[in-house]
């Protein structure tokens, strides 16, 4: 049901956009106002979230590690799993951000023959996430060909690698196929696995449906309906140089694509998608495991000297009582 | 109060610059939002399909032509306005659109497309680029 709620919201958004796009008077709103507004919301929202996190004190140094910490010389220190220096933390973060190391460590429990509890590594989520995120990045970078003039060589190179097989006309980009396959897999595992379905929320499905609409509309325009790309680049360049003009040749699906990307950007900072920034600020990942070498002071500690009551002072205070019950440690006794 | 203010602000600055990179790139290159002007042939009797269709789907047409000619030897086609034309990139297309640089490359470069026509076909004299 929660998946249907999300589907209903995405479908309603699609319906509104597609009806509005039929009316020429609404097209500047959809094609120009929505992208600019979405970008402003995205930038301000992400900044506000990051500043909010940076204002939160970290009372303890809490890296979660799974390797030998730096210790005596004869114990081999696992530098990536239990980093000690900033550079080792950098390496650990790079592995996390670029290769999703913590998803790689996923294990799955199951009952073998209905009796014995067994744990085994499960790499499917890791593989699906990696396929989705990297394809999405490549697609995002490829879209820069529409926003940059002249088109940088790096973008052209990326296109030629992505279209390596030169099948279909226009050439099939592998990332388009991988992205859709990965999204369908990530959606399928939430829908088909009872445990995952139990704790999936509408927001989990919403992002997937939204991305599927974006990918589907883009694929439709490139491979099937064949949009006039020169007109689209003129439009995109207009946005990037602040002389926006709506494209004359574009149809309803184009506006669907643009507005849904706008929805994605505007929704980004206020949803789970904000892990784009959050992954860099996870205290369990970005802190070195050097508690025993360097003291971490809780930022909200009272900085005045702590009142201490030493043993000597205690003994002096209770001298007579201690002596009476024979507990006093005195010289010569 | 901002903890680790230096690192946070540096990270935010990198993020903001990356997201808005297209704006700065186009300011730096002095790019113009206008699409390139195409040099259209004069007095040739029109293309094999209406220009709007050619603009959006010429790559499909060329691909179909290649398959029809190479696999079936089917050379003759009827244009949308009833003329007979030879299916040939070099003879028909480049016969009218004789300057590859001014006709093909301008748009392809503009939108960052690298068609593989020229992996096999030569550029005729007069259209050297």
CSV table of C-alpha atoms in Angstrom, one decimal, chain B residues 35-114:
chain,number,residue,atom,x,y,z
B,35,UNK,CA,22.2,27.6,-32.2
B,36,UNK,CA,24.6,27.6,-35.2
B,37,UNK,CA,23.4,28.8,-38.6
B,38,UNK,CA,23.2,26.1,-41.2
B,39,UNK,CA,24.1,26.7,-44.8
B,40,UNK,CA,21.2,25.2,-46.8
B,41,UNK,CA,21.5,24.3,-50.4
B,42,UNK,CA,19.7,26.5,-52.9
B,43,UNK,CA,17.6,25.4,-56.0
B,44,UNK,CA,17.9,21.7,-55.3
B,45,UNK,CA,14.2,20.8,-55.2
B,46,UNK,CA,13.9,20.0,-51.5
B,47,UNK,CA,15.0,17.2,-49.2
B,48,UNK,CA,13.7,13.6,-49.2
B,49,UNK,CA,11.6,14.3,-46.1
B,50,UNK,CA,10.2,17.6,-44.6
B,51,UNK,CA,12.9,19.5,-42.8
B,52,UNK,CA,11.3,19.1,-39.4
B,53,UNK,CA,11.4,15.3,-39.7
B,54,UNK,CA,14.9,15.4,-41.1
B,55,UNK,CA,16.1,17.5,-38.2
B,56,UNK,CA,14.8,15.1,-35.6
B,57,UNK,CA,15.3,11.7,-37.2
B,58,UNK,CA,17.8,11.9,-40.1
B,59,UNK,CA,20.0,9.5,-38.3
B,60,UNK,CA,17.3,6.8,-38.4
B,61,UNK,CA,16.8,7.5,-42.1
B,62,UNK,CA,20.5,7.2,-42.9
B,63,UNK,CA,20.7,4.0,-40.8
B,64,UNK,CA,17.7,2.5,-42.8
B,65,UNK,CA,19.3,3.5,-46.1
B,66,UNK,CA,22.6,1.8,-45.1
B,67,UNK,CA,20.8,-1.4,-44.3
B,68,UNK,CA,18.6,-1.3,-47.4
B,69,UNK,CA,21.5,-0.6,-49.7
B,70,UNK,CA,24.2,-2.8,-48.2
B,71,UNK,CA,22.0,-5.8,-47.4
B,72,UNK,CA,19.3,-5.7,-50.1
B,73,UNK,CA,20.9,-3.6,-52.8
B,74,UNK,CA,17.7,-1.4,-52.7
B,75,UNK,CA,19.0,1.9,-54.1
B,76,UNK,CA,15.9,3.8,-55.3
B,77,UNK,CA,13.5,5.6,-53.0
B,78,UNK,CA,10.6,7.9,-53.5
B,79,UNK,CA,10.7,11.2,-51.6
B,80,UNK,CA,7.7,12.6,-49.6
B,81,UNK,CA,6.8,14.8,-52.5
B,82,UNK,CA,7.0,12.0,-55.1
B,83,UNK,CA,10.4,12.4,-56.7
B,84,UNK,CA,12.7,9.4,-57.3
B,85,UNK,CA,16.0,9.6,-55.4
B,86,UNK,CA,19.1,7.4,-55.1
B,87,UNK,CA,19.8,6.1,-51.6
B,88,UNK,CA,23.4,7.4,-51.2
B,89,UNK,CA,25.1,9.5,-48.5
B,90,UNK,CA,27.8,10.6,-50.9
B,91,UNK,CA,25.8,11.1,-54.1
B,92,UNK,CA,22.4,12.2,-52.7
B,93,UNK,CA,22.9,13.8,-49.3
B,94,UNK,CA,26.3,15.4,-49.9
B,95,UNK,CA,25.3,16.1,-53.5
B,96,UNK,CA,23.1,19.0,-52.2
B,97,UNK,CA,24.6,19.5,-48.8
B,98,UNK,CA,28.1,19.7,-50.2
B,99,UNK,CA,29.9,21.3,-47.3
B,100,UNK,CA,30.2,18.8,-44.4
B,101,UNK,CA,31.7,21.4,-42.1
B,102,UNK,CA,29.0,24.0,-42.7
B,103,UNK,CA,26.1,21.5,-42.7
B,104,UNK,CA,26.8,18.4,-40.7
B,105,UNK,CA,29.5,19.3,-38.3
B,106,UNK,CA,28.1,22.6,-37.0
B,107,UNK,CA,25.1,21.0,-35.3
B,108,UNK,CA,26.9,17.8,-34.3
B,109,UNK,CA,29.7,19.8,-32.6
B,110,UNK,CA,27.1,22.1,-31.0
B,111,UNK,CA,25.2,19.2,-29.3
B,112,UNK,CA,28.3,17.0,-28.8
B,113,UNK,CA,27.4,14.2,-31.1
B,114,UNK,CA,30.1,12.2,-32.9
